[in-house]
Short mmCIF file of C-alpha atoms in Angstrom, two decimals:
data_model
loop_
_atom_site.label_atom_id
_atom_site.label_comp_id
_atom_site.label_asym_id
_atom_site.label_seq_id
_atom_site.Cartn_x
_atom_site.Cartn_y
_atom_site.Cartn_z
CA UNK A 1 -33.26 237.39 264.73
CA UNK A 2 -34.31 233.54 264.22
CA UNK A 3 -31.85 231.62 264.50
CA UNK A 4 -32.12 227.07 263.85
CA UNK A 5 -29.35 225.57 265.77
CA UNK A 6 -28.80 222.37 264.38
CA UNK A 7 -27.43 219.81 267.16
CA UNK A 8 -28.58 218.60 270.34
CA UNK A 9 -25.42 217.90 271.82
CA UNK A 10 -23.44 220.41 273.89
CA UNK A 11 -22.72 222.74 271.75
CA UNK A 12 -25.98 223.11 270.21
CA UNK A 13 -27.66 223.62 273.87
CA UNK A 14 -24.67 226.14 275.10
CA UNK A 15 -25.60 228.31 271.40
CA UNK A 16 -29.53 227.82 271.52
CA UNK A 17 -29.74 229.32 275.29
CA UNK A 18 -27.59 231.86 274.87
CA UNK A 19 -29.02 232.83 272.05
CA UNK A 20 -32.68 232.84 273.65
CA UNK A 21 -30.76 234.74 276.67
CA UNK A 22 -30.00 237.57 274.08
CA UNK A 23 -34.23 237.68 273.27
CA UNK A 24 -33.46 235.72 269.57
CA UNK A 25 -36.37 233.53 268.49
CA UNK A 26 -34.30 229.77 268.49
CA UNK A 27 -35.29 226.26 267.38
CA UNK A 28 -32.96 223.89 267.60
CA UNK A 29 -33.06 221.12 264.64
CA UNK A 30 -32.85 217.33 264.70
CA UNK A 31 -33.26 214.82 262.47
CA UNK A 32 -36.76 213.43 264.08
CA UNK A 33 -38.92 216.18 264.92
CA UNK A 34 -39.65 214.79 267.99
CA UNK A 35 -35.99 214.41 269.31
CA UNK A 36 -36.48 213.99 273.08
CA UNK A 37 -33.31 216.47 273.38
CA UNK A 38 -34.96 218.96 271.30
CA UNK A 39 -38.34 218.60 273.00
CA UNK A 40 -36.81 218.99 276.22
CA UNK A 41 -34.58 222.05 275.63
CA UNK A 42 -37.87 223.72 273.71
CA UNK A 43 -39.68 223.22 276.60
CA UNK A 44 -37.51 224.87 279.26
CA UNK A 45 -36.57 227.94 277.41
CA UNK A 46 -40.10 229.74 277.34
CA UNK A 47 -41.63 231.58 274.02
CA UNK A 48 -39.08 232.03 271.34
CA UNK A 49 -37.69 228.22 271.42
CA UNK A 50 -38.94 226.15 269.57
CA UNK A 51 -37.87 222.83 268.07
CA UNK A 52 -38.53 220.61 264.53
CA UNK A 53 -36.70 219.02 261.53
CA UNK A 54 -33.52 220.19 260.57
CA UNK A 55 -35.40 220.71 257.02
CA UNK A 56 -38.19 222.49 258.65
CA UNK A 57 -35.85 224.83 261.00
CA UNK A 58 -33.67 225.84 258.71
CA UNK A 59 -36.84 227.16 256.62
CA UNK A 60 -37.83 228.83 259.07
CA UNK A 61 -34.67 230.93 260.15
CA UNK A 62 -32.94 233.44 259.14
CA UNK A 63 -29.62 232.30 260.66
CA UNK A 64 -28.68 228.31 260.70
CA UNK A 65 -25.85 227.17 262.94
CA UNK A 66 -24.10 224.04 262.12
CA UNK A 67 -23.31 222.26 265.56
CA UNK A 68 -23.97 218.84 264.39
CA UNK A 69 -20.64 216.42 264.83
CA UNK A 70 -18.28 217.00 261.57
CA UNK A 71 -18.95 213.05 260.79
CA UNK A 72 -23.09 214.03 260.00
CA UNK A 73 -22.64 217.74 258.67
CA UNK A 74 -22.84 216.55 254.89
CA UNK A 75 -25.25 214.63 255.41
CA UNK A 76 -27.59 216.65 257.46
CA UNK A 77 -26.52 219.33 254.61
CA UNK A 78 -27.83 216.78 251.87
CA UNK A 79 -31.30 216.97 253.46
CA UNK A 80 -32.03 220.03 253.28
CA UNK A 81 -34.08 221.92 250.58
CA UNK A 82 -32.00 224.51 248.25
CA UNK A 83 -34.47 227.02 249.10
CA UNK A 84 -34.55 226.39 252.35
CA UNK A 85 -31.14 227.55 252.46
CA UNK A 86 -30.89 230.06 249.45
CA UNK A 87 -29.09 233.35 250.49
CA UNK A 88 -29.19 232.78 254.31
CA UNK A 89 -26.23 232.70 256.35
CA UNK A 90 -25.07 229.72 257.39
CA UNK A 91 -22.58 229.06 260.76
CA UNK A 92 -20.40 226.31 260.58
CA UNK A 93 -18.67 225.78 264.13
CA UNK A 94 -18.33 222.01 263.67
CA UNK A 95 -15.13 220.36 263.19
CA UNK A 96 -14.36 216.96 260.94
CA UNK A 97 -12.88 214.86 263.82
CA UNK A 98 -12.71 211.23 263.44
CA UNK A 99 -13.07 209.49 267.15
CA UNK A 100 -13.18 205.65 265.46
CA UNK A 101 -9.59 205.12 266.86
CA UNK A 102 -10.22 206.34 270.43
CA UNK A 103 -8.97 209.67 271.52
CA UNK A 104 -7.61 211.57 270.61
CA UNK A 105 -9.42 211.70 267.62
CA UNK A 106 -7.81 212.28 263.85
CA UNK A 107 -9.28 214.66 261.20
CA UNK A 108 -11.76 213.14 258.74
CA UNK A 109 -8.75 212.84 255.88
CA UNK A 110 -11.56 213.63 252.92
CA UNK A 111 -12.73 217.31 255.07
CA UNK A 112 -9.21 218.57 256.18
CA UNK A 113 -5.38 219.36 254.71
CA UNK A 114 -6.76 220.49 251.11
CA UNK A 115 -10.25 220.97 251.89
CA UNK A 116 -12.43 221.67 254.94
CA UNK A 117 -15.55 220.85 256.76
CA UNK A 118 -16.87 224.51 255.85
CA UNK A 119 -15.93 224.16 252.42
CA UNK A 120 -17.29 221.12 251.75
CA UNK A 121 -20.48 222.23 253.46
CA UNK A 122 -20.41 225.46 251.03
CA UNK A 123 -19.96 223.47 248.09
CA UNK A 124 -23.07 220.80 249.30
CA UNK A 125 -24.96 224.27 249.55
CA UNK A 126 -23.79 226.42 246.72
CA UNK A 127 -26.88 228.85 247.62
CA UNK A 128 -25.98 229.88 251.28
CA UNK A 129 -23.53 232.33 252.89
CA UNK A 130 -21.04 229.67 254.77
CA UNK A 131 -19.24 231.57 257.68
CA UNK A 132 -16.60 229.38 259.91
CA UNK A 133 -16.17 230.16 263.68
CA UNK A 134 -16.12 229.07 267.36
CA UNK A 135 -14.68 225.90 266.60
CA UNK A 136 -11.41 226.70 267.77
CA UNK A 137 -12.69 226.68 271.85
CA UNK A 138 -15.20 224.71 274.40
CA UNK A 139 -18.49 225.61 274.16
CA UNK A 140 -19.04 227.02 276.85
CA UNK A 141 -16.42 229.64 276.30
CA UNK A 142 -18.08 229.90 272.86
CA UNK A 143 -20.58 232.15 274.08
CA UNK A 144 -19.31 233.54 277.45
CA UNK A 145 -15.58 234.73 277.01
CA UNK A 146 -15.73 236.06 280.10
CA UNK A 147 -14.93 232.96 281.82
CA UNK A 148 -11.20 233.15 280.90
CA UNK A 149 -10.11 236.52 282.01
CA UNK A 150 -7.44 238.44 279.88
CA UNK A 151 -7.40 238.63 276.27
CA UNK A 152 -8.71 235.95 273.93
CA UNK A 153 -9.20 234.98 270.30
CA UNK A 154 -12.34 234.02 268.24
CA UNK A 155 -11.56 233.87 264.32
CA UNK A 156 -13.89 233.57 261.75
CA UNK A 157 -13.66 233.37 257.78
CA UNK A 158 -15.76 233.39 254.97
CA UNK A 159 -16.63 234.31 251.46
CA UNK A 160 -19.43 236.80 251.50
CA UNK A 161 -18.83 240.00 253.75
CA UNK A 162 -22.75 240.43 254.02
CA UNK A 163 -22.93 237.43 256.05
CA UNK A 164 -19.75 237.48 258.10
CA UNK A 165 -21.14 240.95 259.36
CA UNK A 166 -24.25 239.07 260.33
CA UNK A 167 -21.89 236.53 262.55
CA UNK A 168 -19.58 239.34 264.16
CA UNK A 169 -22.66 241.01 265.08
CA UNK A 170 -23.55 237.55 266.58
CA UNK A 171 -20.54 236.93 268.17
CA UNK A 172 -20.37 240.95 269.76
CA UNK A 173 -23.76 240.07 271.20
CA UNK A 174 -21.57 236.45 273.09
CA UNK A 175 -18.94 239.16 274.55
CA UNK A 176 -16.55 239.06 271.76
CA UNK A 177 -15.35 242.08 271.24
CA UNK A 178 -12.95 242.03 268.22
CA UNK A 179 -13.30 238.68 266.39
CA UNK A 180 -9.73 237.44 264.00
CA UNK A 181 -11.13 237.48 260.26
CA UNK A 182 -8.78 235.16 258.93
CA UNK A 183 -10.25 236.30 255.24
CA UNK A 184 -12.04 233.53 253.25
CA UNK A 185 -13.70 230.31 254.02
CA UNK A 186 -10.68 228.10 252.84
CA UNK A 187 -9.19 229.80 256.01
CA UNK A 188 -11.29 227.09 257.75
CA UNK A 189 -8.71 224.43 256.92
CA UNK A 190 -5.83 226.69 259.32
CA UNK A 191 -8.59 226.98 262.00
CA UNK A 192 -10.39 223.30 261.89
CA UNK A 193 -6.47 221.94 261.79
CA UNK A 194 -5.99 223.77 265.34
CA UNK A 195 -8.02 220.68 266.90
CA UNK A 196 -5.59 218.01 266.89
CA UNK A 197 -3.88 220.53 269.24
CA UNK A 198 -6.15 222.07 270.78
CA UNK A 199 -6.71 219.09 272.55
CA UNK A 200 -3.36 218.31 273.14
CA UNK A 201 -2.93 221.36 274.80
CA UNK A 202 -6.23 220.02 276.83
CA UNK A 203 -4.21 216.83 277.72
CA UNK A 204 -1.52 219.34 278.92
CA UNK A 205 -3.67 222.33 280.94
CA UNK A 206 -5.72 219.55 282.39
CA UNK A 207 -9.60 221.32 281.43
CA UNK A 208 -11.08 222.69 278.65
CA UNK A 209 -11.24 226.25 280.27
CA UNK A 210 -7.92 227.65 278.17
CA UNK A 211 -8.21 229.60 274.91
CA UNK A 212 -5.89 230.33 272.14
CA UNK A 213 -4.53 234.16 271.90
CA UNK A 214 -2.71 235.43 268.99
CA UNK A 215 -0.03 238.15 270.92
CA UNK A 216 1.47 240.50 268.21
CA UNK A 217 4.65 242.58 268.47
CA UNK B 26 27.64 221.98 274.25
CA UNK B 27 27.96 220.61 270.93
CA UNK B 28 25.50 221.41 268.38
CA UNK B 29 24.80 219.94 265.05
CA UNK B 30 22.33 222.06 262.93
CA UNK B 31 21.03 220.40 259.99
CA UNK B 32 19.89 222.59 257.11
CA UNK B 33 21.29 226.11 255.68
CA UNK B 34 17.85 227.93 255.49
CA UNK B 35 16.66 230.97 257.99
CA UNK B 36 15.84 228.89 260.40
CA UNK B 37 19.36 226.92 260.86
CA UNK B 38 21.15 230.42 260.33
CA UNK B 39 19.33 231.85 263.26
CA UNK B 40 19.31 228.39 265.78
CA UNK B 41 23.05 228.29 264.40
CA UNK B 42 23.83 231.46 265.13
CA UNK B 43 22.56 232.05 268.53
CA UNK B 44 23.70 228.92 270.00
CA UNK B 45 27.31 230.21 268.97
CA UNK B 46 26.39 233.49 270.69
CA UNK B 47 25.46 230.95 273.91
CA UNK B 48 29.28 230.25 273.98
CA UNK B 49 28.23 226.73 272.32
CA UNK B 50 30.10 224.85 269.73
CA UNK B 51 28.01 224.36 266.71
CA UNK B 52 29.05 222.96 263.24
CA UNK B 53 26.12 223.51 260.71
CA UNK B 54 25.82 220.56 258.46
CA UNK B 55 24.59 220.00 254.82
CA UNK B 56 24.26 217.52 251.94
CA UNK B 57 27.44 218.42 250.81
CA UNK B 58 30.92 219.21 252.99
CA UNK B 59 31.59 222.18 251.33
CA UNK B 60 28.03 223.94 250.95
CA UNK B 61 28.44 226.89 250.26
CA UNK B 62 26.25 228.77 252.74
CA UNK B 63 27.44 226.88 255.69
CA UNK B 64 30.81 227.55 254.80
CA UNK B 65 30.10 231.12 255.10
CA UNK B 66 28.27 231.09 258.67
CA UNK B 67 31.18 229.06 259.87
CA UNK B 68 33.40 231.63 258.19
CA UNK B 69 31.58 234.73 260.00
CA UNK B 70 31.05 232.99 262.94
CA UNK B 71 34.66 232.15 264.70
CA UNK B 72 36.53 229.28 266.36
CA UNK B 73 33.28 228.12 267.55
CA UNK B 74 31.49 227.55 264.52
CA UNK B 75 32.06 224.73 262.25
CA UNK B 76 30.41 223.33 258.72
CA UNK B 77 30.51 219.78 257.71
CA UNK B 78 28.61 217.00 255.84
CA UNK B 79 25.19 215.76 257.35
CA UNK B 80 26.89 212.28 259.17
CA UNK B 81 30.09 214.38 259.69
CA UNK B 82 28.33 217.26 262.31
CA UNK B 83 25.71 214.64 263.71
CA UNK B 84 28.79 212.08 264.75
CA UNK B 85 30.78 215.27 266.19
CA UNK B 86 27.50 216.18 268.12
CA UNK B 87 25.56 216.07 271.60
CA UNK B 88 22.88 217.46 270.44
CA UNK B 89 21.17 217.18 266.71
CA UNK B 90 18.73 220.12 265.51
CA UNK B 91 16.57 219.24 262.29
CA UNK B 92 16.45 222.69 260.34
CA UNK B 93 15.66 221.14 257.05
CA UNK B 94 12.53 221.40 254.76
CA UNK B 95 9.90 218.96 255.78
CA UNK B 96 10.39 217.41 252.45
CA UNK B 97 13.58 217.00 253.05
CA UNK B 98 13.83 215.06 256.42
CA UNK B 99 13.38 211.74 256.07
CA UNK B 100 16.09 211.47 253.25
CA UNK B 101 18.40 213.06 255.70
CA UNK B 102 17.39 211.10 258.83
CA UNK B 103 17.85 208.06 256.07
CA UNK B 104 21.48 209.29 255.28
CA UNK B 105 22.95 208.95 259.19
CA UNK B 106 24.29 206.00 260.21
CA UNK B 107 22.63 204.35 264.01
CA UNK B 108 25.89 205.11 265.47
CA UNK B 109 25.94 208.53 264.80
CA UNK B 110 22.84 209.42 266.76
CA UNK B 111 22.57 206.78 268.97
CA UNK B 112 21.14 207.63 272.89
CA UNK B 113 21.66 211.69 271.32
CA UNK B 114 19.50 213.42 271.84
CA UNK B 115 17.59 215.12 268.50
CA UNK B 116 15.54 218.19 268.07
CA UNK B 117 13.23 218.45 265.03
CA UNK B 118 11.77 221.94 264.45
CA UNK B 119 10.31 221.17 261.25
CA UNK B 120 6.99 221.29 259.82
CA UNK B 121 5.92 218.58 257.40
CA UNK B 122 4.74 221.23 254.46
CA UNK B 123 3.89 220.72 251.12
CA UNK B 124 4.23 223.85 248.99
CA UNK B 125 3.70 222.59 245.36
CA UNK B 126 0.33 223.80 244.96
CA UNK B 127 1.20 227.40 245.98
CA UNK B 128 0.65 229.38 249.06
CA UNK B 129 -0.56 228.43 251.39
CA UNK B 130 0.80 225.32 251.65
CA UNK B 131 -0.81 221.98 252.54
CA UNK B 132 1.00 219.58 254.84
CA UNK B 133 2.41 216.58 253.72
CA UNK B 134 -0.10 213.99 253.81
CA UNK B 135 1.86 210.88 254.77
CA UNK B 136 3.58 213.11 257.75
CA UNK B 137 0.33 214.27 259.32
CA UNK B 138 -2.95 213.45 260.88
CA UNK B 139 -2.57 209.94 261.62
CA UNK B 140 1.08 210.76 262.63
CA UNK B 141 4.27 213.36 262.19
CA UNK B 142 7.26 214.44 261.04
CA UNK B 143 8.54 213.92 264.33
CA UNK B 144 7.32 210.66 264.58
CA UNK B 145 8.36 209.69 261.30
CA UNK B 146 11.96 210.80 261.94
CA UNK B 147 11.79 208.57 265.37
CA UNK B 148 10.85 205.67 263.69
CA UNK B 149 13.71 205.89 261.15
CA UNK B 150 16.42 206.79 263.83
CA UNK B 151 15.22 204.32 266.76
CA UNK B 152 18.03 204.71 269.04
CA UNK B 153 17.62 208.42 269.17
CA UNK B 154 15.21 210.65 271.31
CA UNK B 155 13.19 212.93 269.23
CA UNK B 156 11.78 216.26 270.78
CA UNK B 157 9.69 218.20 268.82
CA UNK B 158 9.90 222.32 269.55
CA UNK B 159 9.97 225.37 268.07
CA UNK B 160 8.10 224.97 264.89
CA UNK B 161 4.82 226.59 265.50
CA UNK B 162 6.61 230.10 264.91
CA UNK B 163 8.91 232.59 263.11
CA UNK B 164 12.63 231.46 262.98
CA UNK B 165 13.28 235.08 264.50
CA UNK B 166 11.36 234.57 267.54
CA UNK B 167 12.30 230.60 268.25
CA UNK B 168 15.58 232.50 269.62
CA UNK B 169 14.41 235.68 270.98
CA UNK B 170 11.15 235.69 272.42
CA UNK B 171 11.64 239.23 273.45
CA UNK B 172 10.60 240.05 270.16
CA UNK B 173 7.23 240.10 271.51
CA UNK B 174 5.98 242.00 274.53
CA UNK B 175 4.02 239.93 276.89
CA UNK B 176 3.58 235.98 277.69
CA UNK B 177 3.60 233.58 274.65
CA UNK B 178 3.92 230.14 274.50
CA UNK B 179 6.63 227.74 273.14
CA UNK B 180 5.50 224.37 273.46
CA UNK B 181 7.65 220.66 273.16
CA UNK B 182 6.81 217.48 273.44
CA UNK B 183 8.33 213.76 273.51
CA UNK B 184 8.62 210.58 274.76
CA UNK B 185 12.38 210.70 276.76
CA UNK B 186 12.45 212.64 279.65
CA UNK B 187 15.62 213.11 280.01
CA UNK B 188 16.05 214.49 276.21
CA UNK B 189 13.43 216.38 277.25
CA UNK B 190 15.09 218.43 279.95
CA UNK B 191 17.72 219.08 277.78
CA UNK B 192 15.71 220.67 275.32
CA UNK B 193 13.82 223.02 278.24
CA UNK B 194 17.39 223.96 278.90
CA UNK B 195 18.10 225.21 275.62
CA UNK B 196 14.87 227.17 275.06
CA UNK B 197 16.05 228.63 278.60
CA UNK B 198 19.18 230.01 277.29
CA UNK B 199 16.76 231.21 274.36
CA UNK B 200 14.48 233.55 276.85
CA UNK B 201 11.98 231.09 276.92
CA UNK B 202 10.68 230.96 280.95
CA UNK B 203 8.35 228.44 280.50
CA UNK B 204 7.84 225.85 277.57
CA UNK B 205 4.53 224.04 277.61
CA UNK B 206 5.06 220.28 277.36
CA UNK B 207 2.55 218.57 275.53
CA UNK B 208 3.51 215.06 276.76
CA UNK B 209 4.26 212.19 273.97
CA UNK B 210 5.98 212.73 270.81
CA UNK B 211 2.72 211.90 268.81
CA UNK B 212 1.63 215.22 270.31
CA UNK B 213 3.79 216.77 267.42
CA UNK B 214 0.81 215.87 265.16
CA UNK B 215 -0.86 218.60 266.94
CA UNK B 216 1.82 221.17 266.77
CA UNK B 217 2.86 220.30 263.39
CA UNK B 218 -0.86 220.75 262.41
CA UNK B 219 -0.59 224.66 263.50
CA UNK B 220 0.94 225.68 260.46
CA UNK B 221 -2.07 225.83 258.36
CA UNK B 222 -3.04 228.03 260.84
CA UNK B 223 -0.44 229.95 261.55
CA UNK B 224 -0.09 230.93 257.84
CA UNK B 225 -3.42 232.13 258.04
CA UNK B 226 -3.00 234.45 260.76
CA UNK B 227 0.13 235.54 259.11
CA UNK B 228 -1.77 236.53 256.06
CA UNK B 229 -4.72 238.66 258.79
CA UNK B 230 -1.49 240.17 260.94
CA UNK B 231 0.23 241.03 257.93
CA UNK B 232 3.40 239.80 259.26
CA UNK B 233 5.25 237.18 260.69
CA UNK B 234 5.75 239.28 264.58
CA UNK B 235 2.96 237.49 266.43
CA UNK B 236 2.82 233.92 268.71
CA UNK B 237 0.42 231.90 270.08
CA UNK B 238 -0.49 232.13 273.97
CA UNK B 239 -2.45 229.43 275.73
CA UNK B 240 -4.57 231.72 277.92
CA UNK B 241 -5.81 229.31 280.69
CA UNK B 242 -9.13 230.40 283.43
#
């Protein structure tokens, strides 16, 4: 598959590897297309990585993931061409957090209660598949579940079945083997409003190696 | 102990209920003396069970459990007089929801994000120590955890120690072996913020029989 990772940060590196790991063809987006993170990452991670534009990755992939910080997602949205986007599936596993008050940081009021990041993302690109997961978790547990042994949950929602297919497939090939489909995208405002806590219950376990579980009867 | 529960809903019946089964004394309070459905729990519930007005069971009290509507609990916080609550210690298992768009419902804006329900009900009743518990789950299972096979996870969280302990003692007596304490009250804007959530998983599980477990490396 080709997959753009948009991001340079954290979460953007721990998807783009693992994704090259799995023999993908990756380039991760920025907004220069010379970001020295970008560069960098490209250039340790052999033949299928590659790095531009967010405008030109997303063009060229099949797959975009959104792991840009929730405060930039509609805007790096806004830049990019309808067609670059039209029927492809798009990954949102960003969340609308607003740090401006120290930590921990608040939702972003406009993307969260009666809306969402993921929403507001499908609505900016009315042409694309939006999918929401992996934002309930660090990244590094986002694509190696292993590290927290037991049982674990991943959930995901969306509007088009097509495309959440595409991202369970995606998230069998990270270890995950039976992914929570909370049903459609507006489930994205249950599982972006797990932050606040989830890093409460950071505060609380003292890392960011913990995950969430949902035990039935 | 003495127990006031305020409210008359499913989830005072059942906090009501098996606090009497404890051995505690528990008078289940109301707008009005005479409500009808906490006249009939006291009724079915013997000499330890009593009914009353709101200020009436909260001055009789030691201990003060919220079981109202979100909605609802600032009006009633509003309604006790300082004296009646003073140094007690309070327990508010509420959720701040606002179901007047449909299902699911949002959460009250003014009660979330930027701070709580439990936070808002500290500020109105200063000389009182607020602990937040039990809300991020089925009234059913916030008194018998047994329900579900396996760990799951109760959490509480506030800022007075001592009302603290109490509280861990009572969730003892529930079955619960060991609450997770999330620190400050304002951690209650994380737990409070589940419910989105957990409605959402209610709607995948298909039922309300499941809990959340903090699954740690």
């Amino acid at each position: 598959m080709k997959y753009a990772v948009l991001g340079t940060g954290m979460v953007g590196h721990s998807l783009a590897s693992k994704l090259v790991d799995l023999g993908h063809e990756v380039r991760m987006g920025a907004r220069d297309a010379d970001n020295e993170k970008a560069t960098a990452w490209a250039a340790e991670h052999g033949p299928n990585a590659g790095h531009g534009s967010f405008a030109d990755v997303v063009g060229w992939a099949g797959q975009v993931i959104f792991a840009v910080s929730g405060a930039a997602l509609l805007d790096v949205a806004a830049g990019l061409p309808a067609e670059a986007v039209a029927g492809k599936t798009l990954i949102d596993v960003t969340n609308p957090l607003d740090g401006s008050a120290g930590f921990p940081p608040t939702l972003i009021a406009e993307l969260s209660n009666t809306t969402s990041a993921a929403e507001a993302l499908q609505n900016r690109l009315p042409g694309a598949n939006v999918v929401k997961t992996l934002n309930t978790m660090n990244h590094k547990l986002m694509v190696d579940p292993s590290r927290i042994a037991g049982a674990h949950d991943v959930f995901l929602c969306g509007d088009d079945d097509a495309a959440k297919a595409e991202v369970r497939a995606m998230l069998g090939e990270f270890g995950w083997s039976d992914p929570v489909d909370l049903g459609p995208l507006a489930a994205a405002r249950g599982t972006e409003g797990v932050l606040p806590f989830w890093l409460r219950v950071m505060a609380s376990v003292g890392n960011a190696d913990f995950n969430i579980r949902i035990v039935r009867a």
